[in-house]
Tab-separated table of C-alpha atoms in Angstrom:
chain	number	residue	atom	x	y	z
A	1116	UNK	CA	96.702	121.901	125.320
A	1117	UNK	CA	98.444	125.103	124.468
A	1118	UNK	CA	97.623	127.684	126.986
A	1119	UNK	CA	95.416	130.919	126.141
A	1120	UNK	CA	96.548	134.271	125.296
A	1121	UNK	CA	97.078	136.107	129.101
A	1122	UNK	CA	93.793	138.533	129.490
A	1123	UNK	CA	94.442	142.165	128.681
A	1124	UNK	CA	95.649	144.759	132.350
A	1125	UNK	CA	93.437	145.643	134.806
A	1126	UNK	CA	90.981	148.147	134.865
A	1127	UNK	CA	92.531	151.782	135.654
A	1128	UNK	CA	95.946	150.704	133.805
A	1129	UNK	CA	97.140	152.291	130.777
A	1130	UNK	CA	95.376	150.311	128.164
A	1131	UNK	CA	96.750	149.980	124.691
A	1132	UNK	CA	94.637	148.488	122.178
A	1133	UNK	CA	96.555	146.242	120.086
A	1134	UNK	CA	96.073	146.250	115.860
A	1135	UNK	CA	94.843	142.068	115.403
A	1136	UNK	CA	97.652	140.483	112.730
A	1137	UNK	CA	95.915	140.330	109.725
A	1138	UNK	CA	94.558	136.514	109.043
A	1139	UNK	CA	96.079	134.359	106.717
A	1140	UNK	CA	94.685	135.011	102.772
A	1141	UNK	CA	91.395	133.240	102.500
A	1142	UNK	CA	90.578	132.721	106.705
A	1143	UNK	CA	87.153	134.820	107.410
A	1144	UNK	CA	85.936	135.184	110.927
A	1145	UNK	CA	82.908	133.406	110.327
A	1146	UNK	CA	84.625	129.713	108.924
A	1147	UNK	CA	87.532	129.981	111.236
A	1148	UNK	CA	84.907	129.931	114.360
A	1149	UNK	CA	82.220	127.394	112.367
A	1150	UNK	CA	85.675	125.284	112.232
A	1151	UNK	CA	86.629	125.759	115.539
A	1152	UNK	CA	83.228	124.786	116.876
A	1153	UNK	CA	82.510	121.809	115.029
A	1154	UNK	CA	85.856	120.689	116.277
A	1155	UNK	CA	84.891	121.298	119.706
A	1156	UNK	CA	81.909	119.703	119.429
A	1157	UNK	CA	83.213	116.479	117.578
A	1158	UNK	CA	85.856	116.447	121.007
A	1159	UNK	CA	88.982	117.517	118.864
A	1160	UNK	CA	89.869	119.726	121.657
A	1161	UNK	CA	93.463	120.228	120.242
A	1162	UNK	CA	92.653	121.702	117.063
A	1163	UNK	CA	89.759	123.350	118.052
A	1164	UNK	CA	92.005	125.124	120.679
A	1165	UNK	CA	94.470	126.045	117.977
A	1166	UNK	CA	91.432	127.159	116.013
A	1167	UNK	CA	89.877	129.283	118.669
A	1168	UNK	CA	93.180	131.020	119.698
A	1169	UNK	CA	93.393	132.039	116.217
A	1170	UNK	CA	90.187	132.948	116.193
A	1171	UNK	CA	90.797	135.535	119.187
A	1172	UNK	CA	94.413	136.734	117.868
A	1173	UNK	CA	93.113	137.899	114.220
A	1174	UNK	CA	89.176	138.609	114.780
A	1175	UNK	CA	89.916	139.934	118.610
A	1176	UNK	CA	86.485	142.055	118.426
A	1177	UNK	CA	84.341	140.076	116.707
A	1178	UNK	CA	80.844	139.122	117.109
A	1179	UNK	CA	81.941	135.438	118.238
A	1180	UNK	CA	85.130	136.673	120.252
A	1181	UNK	CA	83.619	136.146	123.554
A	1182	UNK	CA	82.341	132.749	122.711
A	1183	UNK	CA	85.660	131.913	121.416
A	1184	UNK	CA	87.069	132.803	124.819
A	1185	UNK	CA	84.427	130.505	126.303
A	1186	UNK	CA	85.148	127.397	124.727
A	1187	UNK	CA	88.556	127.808	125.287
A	1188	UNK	CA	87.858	127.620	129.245
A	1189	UNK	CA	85.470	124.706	128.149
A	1190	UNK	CA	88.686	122.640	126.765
A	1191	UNK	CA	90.743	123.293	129.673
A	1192	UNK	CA	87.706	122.479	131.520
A	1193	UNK	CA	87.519	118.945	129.688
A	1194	UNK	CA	90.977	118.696	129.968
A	1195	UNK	CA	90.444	118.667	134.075
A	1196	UNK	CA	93.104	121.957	133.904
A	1197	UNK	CA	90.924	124.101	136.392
A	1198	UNK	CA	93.398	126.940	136.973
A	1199	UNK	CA	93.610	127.564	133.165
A	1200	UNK	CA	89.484	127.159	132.800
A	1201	UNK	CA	89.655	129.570	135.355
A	1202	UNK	CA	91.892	131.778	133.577
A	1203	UNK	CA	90.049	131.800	130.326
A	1204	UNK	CA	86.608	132.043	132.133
A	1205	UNK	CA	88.342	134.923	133.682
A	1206	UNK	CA	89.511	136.666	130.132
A	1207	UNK	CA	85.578	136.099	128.916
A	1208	UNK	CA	84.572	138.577	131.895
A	1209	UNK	CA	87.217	140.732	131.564
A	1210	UNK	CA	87.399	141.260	127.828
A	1211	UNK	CA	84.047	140.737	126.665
A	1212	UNK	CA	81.837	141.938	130.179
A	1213	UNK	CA	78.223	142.143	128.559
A	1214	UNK	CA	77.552	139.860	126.289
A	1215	UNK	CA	75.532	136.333	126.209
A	1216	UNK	CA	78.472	134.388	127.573
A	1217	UNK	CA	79.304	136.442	130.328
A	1218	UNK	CA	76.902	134.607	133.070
A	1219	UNK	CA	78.386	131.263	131.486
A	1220	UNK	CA	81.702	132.287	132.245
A	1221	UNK	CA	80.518	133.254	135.667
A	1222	UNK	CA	79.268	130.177	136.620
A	1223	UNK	CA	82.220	128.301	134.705
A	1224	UNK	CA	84.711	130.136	136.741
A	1225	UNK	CA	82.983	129.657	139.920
A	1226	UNK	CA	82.566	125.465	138.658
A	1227	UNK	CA	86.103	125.123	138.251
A	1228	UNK	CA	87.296	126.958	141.129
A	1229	UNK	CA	85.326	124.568	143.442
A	1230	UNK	CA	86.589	121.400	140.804
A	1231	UNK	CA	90.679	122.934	141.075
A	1232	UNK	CA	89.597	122.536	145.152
A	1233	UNK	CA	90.217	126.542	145.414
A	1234	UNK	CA	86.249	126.498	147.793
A	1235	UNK	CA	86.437	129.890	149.463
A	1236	UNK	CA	86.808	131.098	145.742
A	1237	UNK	CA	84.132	129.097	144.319
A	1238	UNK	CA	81.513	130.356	146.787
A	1239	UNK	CA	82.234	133.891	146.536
A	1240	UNK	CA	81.839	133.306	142.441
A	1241	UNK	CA	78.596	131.410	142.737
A	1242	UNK	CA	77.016	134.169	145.385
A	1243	UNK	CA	77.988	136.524	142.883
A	1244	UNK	CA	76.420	134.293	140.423
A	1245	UNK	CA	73.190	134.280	142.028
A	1246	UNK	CA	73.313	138.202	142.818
A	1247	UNK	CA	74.054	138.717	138.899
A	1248	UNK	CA	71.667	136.755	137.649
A	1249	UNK	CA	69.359	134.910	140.049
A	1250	UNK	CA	66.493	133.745	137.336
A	1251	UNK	CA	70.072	132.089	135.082
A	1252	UNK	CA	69.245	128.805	134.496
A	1253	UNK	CA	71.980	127.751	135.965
A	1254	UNK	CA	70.929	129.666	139.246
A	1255	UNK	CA	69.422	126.433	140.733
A	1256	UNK	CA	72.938	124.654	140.041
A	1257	UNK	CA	74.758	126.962	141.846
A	1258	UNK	CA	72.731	127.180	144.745
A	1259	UNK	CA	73.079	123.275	145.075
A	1260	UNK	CA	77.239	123.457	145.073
A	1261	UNK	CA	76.974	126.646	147.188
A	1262	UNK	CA	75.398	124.193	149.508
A	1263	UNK	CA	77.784	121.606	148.658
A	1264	UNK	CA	80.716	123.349	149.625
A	1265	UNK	CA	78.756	124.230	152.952
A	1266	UNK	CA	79.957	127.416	155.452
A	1267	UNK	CA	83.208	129.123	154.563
A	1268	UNK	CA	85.192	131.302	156.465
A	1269	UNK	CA	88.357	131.836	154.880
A	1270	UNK	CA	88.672	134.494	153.011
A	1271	UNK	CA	89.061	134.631	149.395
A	1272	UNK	CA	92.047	134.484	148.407
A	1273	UNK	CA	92.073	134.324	144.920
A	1274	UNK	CA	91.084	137.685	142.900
A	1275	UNK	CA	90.948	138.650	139.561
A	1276	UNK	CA	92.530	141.111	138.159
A	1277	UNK	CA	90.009	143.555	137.985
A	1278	UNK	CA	89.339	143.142	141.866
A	1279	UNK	CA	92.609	143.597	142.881
């Protein structure tokens, strides 16, 4: 699976907002993610990949862009490649910080962390999971692997961008 586009600099860097290529003659935001996402959902995680990295390089801002983002760290995620789940996960919070998908990435970051065996990570993602959003439907999950991965004492040593 082709790997996603890197996730813009930190926070307090100089940041440069790119111009999106224009799409290809006849490709509207709307049918390119409707094509993208009934690929995903069918399990064509290949083309629906392809699809949804398009979708983010031409319609960067869109109304869908975050969800885009998301699925992509849902194919890695399917395609047991944890560190790049991470990564796209990552980009959702990062790019797109308050919008719908934002506690999914949360929680999908923290998931994978604990999945790619990186556990001091994963519990410091689900705690701040639960201090984010503690009434998330996905609250009760993350308690349970919080549990699951039992007391940690190492420190963190992974950190996104924006924390470090």
């Amino acid at each position: 699976i082709t790997p996603a586009a890197p996730p813009p600099p930190a926070s307090g860097a100089a940041t440069i907002v790119p111009v999106a290529p224009a799409a290809p003659a006849g490709v509207s935001a709307e049918s390119l993610f409707q094509n993208a996402f009934r690929d995903y959902s069918s399990g064509k995680d290949e083309l629906s990949m392809m699809e949804f990295n398009d979708y983010l390089k031409y319609f960067p801002q869109s109304e869908n862009a975050a969800s885009a983002q998301y699925y992509v760290g849902q194919i890695y995620d399917r395609a047991k490649q944890y560190d790049d789940a991470v990564q796209a996960f990552d980009a959702v919070l990062e790019r797109y910080p308050d919008n719908p998908k934002t506690p999914d990435a949360l929680y999908g970051k923290a998931y994978d962390l604990m999945k790619g065996g990186h556990k001091a990570d994963a519990a410091a993602e689900f705690k701040e999971f639960l201090a984010r959003y503690p009434t998330h439907s996905l609250a009760r999950n993350a308690q349970d692997h919080l549990k699951a991965l039992g007391p940690i004492t190492a420190p963190a040593a992974r950190r996104t961008k924006k924390q470090q």
